[in-house]
Amino acid sequence: MRRIWSVAIPRDGRDEDSWRRIGDVVRGWSRRATITPVGDVMWLADTESAEVADALSDELAALRVEPLRSARTVYDDEDYAEADLIGVFGVDLTLDPPFVLDADRALTPDPPCPRCGHHDAFDVRVSEPLRIDPTLLDGRAADGSRPGPRGWEVANLPTGGLLLSARLLDRFEAAGIRGLEREPVLHPDGRVSRRAAAIRAGTVVLTPCPRHTRIEGDPFCPVCGTAHGSLDGFFWMPRGAVGDADAVSRHPHGAAMLYLSRRAYDLLDGVPGVRRGDPVRICAD
């Protein structure tokens, strides 16, 4: 694994001359950092050196620019080989018309976290079964990719959770995968879908083990699980918190930020649209 430090400079209404001068400074660091222009609205510099990020930020400060600083851990195949749990994402079917037809009615926003004040798009409660457009499971994804012969079998939902095909859910059940709950979704006419269901983890772990996990900056919120600092290395979960579950969520509602055990994740091998998230390690209590 390796650490990446990022320096981001949003345009924020700066005039052409100011924006050009900022661009000249940032491009001058191209031998020491990876420089990415994001359209005409942001400059982004990524580096594996905290010292380089500090020096670039200091030079920008001379222009009265306050860049956005962040750091992240990038994992490689060896890290995933060590992982006990692996984050999982599906295909993005956020299209027009939408994949989920009743999001405005079925999803109720949570209030901000009473501890840290955080709130994002995944902080919603499902008040009734989601109605999906099943035809989109056989069409192009938002990135233009096409499904396999069975259509898309793992798709992202606006809750941050996943929709899994009935075939995969039956495969999980036959393999004895523990702690994965299924919730019905409906067709536009109100019939329960026999093709797919939403899933949720029965086990939720919001904060990492404080003995094994390294964090730069503020800790994770114990109420909503939001990271207020930067994770340096693995997110470690205590065995006592995970138990024997094969599915664990790092979100209070159990749908978003879903992680599967290695044996569960391996059952998704070769399924079109499946993407792996961060690896997680489990430690003894």
XYZ file of C-alpha atoms in Angstrom:
285
model
C 0.000 0.000 0.000
C 1.108 3.578 -0.420
C 0.021 7.010 0.720
C -1.085 9.730 -1.672
C -1.234 13.379 -0.644
C -3.515 15.586 -2.723
C -3.564 19.349 -3.169
C -6.760 20.646 -4.806
C -7.344 24.227 -5.901
C -10.960 24.986 -6.909
C -11.462 28.022 -9.093
C -14.170 29.490 -6.841
C -14.931 32.447 -9.112
C -11.338 33.597 -9.634
C -10.755 35.843 -12.645
C -8.792 34.693 -15.691
C -5.486 36.313 -14.693
C -5.536 34.832 -11.194
C -6.519 31.411 -12.497
C -3.743 31.516 -15.110
C -1.117 32.355 -12.468
C -2.315 29.482 -10.293
C -2.122 27.158 -13.285
C 1.451 28.272 -14.025
C 2.497 27.459 -10.448
C 0.790 24.061 -10.360
C 2.142 22.964 -13.748
C 5.642 23.818 -12.528
C 5.398 20.887 -10.098
C 4.701 18.274 -12.797
C 8.044 16.499 -12.205
C 7.287 15.985 -8.522
C 3.523 15.409 -8.603
C 0.820 14.155 -10.938
C -1.027 17.246 -12.131
C -4.628 16.938 -13.314
C -6.726 19.843 -14.608
C -10.396 19.187 -13.840
C -11.980 21.068 -16.697
C -11.627 24.764 -15.998
C -12.868 24.493 -12.416
C -10.049 22.833 -10.443
C -6.376 21.898 -10.396
C -5.434 18.660 -8.651
C -1.902 17.603 -7.662
C -1.229 14.093 -6.309
C 2.095 13.097 -4.790
C 3.566 10.297 -2.679
C 5.515 12.860 -0.645
C 4.003 14.891 2.177
C 6.935 17.293 1.854
C 6.109 17.984 -1.802
C 2.469 18.623 -0.914
C 3.556 21.016 1.847
C 5.954 22.880 -0.429
C 3.362 23.280 -3.204
C 0.814 24.520 -0.670
C 3.329 27.061 0.644
C 3.995 28.379 -2.859
C 0.259 28.703 -3.495
C -0.149 30.520 -0.174
C 2.143 33.232 -1.560
C -0.614 33.842 -4.145
C -3.170 34.058 -1.311
C -4.559 30.686 -2.301
C -5.690 28.193 0.355
C -5.714 24.764 -1.306
C -7.726 21.810 -0.071
C -5.377 19.215 1.427
C -6.153 15.521 1.821
C -4.391 12.165 2.066
C -5.469 8.649 1.254
C -4.145 5.114 1.225
C -3.921 3.309 -2.104
C -4.090 -0.473 -1.831
C -2.456 -3.018 -4.125
C -3.113 -6.685 -4.863
C -0.945 -7.832 -1.951
C -3.134 -5.838 0.449
C -6.267 -7.479 -0.916
C -4.609 -10.892 -0.535
C -4.270 -10.152 3.207
C -7.785 -8.740 3.608
C -10.473 -10.433 5.696
C -13.266 -8.291 4.227
C -13.456 -6.497 0.879
C -15.706 -3.575 -0.006
C -18.010 -4.198 -2.944
C -19.735 -1.930 -5.453
C -21.902 -2.680 -8.459
C -22.696 -1.084 -11.753
C -23.989 2.487 -11.795
C -27.407 2.690 -13.442
C -28.003 6.356 -12.585
C -29.679 7.285 -15.835
C -32.540 9.360 -17.152
C -35.139 7.922 -16.684
C -33.883 6.780 -13.252
C -33.314 3.191 -12.184
C -35.157 3.717 -8.876
C -38.506 5.259 -9.747
C -39.821 6.273 -6.322
C -36.721 7.602 -4.546
C -38.434 10.871 -3.651
C -41.241 9.025 -1.868
C -39.529 5.897 -0.539
C -36.348 7.476 0.849
C -36.633 9.703 3.912
C -33.548 11.811 4.757
C -32.074 11.425 8.219
C -31.323 14.519 10.292
C -27.651 15.486 10.581
C -25.586 13.404 12.982
C -26.250 14.683 16.536
C -22.575 14.141 17.419
C -20.619 15.583 14.463
C -23.278 17.205 12.270
C -22.418 15.151 9.172
C -25.056 14.293 6.580
C -24.717 12.883 3.064
C -26.818 11.275 0.336
C -26.632 7.832 1.957
C -28.139 9.057 5.229
C -31.685 8.026 4.317
C -34.229 5.552 5.599
C -36.177 3.299 3.258
C -39.796 3.811 4.251
C -41.277 1.474 1.604
C -39.938 -1.026 -0.955
C -38.085 0.618 -3.818
C -39.624 0.472 -7.281
C -37.087 -0.159 -10.015
C -37.124 -0.046 -13.798
C -36.068 -3.650 -14.560
C -35.418 -2.885 -18.237
C -32.293 -0.963 -17.215
C -30.770 -4.191 -15.903
C -30.401 -5.253 -19.537
C -29.163 -1.961 -20.985
C -26.011 0.121 -21.019
C -24.616 1.392 -17.742
C -23.965 5.065 -17.078
C -20.367 4.605 -18.285
C -21.496 2.987 -21.537
C -20.565 -0.583 -20.590
C -22.867 -3.467 -21.443
C -24.127 -6.241 -19.167
C -23.411 -9.939 -19.398
C -25.864 -12.517 -20.806
C -27.873 -12.470 -17.545
C -28.025 -8.679 -17.424
C -26.556 -6.641 -14.583
C -26.589 -8.759 -11.419
C -24.999 -6.292 -8.974
C -26.212 -2.679 -9.185
C -25.755 0.365 -6.961
C -28.789 1.875 -5.246
C -29.268 5.524 -4.179
C -29.063 4.408 -0.524
C -25.434 3.464 -1.138
C -26.514 -0.174 -0.940
C -26.667 -2.866 -3.585
C -29.224 -4.724 -5.654
C -28.291 -8.378 -6.201
C -29.815 -10.833 -8.626
C -31.885 -13.686 -7.238
C -29.347 -16.070 -8.781
C -26.506 -14.585 -6.747
C -28.588 -14.478 -3.582
C -29.418 -18.165 -4.021
C -25.701 -18.845 -4.548
C -24.899 -17.027 -1.295
C -27.566 -18.947 0.579
C -26.327 -22.289 -0.751
C -22.788 -21.384 0.368
C -23.999 -20.514 3.882
C -23.061 -16.832 3.673
C -24.013 -15.305 7.028
C -25.438 -11.915 7.946
C -26.733 -10.772 4.568
C -30.364 -9.681 4.619
C -32.506 -9.286 1.526
C -35.284 -6.748 1.044
C -37.800 -6.938 -1.801
C -37.935 -4.406 -4.604
C -40.959 -3.791 -6.773
C -41.625 -3.484 -10.464
C -43.337 -0.268 -11.651
C -46.752 -1.964 -11.393
C -46.169 -2.906 -7.749
C -45.311 -6.584 -8.258
C -42.443 -7.950 -6.165
C -39.415 -8.545 -8.366
C -38.411 -12.187 -8.724
C -35.247 -11.154 -10.523
C -33.433 -9.156 -7.830
C -33.569 -7.815 -4.265
C -31.846 -5.130 -2.230
C -29.376 -6.341 0.382
C -28.354 -5.116 3.811
C -25.793 -6.274 6.358
C -27.101 -7.314 9.746
C -23.766 -6.383 11.336
C -22.616 -2.758 11.520
C -19.143 -1.608 12.615
C -18.838 2.176 12.585
C -15.381 2.788 14.018
C -12.096 0.931 13.640
C -10.063 -0.797 16.316
C -8.146 2.003 18.068
C -5.147 -0.230 18.844
C -4.431 -1.377 15.299
C -5.755 1.432 13.088
C -3.703 4.539 12.298
C -5.559 7.785 11.626
C -4.146 11.152 10.657
C -6.273 13.930 12.121
C -9.586 13.581 13.910
C -11.093 10.157 14.690
C -14.150 8.479 13.167
C -17.477 9.623 14.605
C -18.794 6.905 16.959
C -22.427 7.793 16.160
C -22.486 7.928 12.340
C -19.098 6.435 11.438
C -17.958 9.410 9.358
C -14.200 9.669 8.884
C -13.018 13.104 10.000
C -9.365 12.255 9.531
C -7.370 10.216 7.032
C -6.976 6.454 7.328
C -3.308 5.454 7.137
C -3.224 1.750 6.296
C -5.953 -0.781 6.936
C -9.297 -0.223 8.647
C -9.185 -2.880 11.392
C -12.367 -4.340 12.883
C -12.352 -6.268 16.183
C -13.443 -9.895 15.883
C -15.909 -9.349 18.708
C -17.695 -6.675 16.672
C -17.782 -8.756 13.467
C -18.546 -12.150 14.976
C -19.052 -14.804 12.299
C -20.752 -12.455 9.827
C -19.753 -12.612 6.162
C -21.356 -9.215 5.492
C -20.542 -6.058 7.434
C -21.527 -2.439 6.845
C -19.771 0.691 8.017
C -22.987 2.739 7.768
C -25.591 2.953 10.556
C -28.387 1.619 8.331
C -26.367 -1.382 7.157
C -26.829 -0.775 3.423
C -24.039 1.583 2.340
C -20.313 0.835 2.688
C -20.838 -2.909 2.447
C -17.958 -5.347 2.980
C -17.986 -9.068 2.267
C -15.791 -11.841 3.600
C -13.296 -13.304 1.155
C -15.423 -16.399 0.591
C -18.493 -14.286 -0.128
C -16.587 -11.901 -2.392
C -15.142 -14.841 -4.321
C -18.691 -15.885 -5.240
C -18.898 -12.667 -7.289
C -15.827 -13.536 -9.354
C -16.454 -12.854 -13.026
C -19.824 -11.134 -12.486
C -19.963 -8.084 -14.799
C -20.003 -4.683 -13.119
C -18.606 -5.774 -9.734
C -15.904 -3.444 -8.369
C -13.908 -3.919 -5.209
C -13.676 -1.253 -2.545
C -11.146 -0.951 0.262
C -9.773 -4.017 2.068
C -10.463 -4.495 5.784
C -8.566 -6.557 8.351
C -10.040 -8.254 11.428
C -8.075 -8.312 14.677
C -8.437 -10.273 17.898
C -10.258 -8.480 20.712
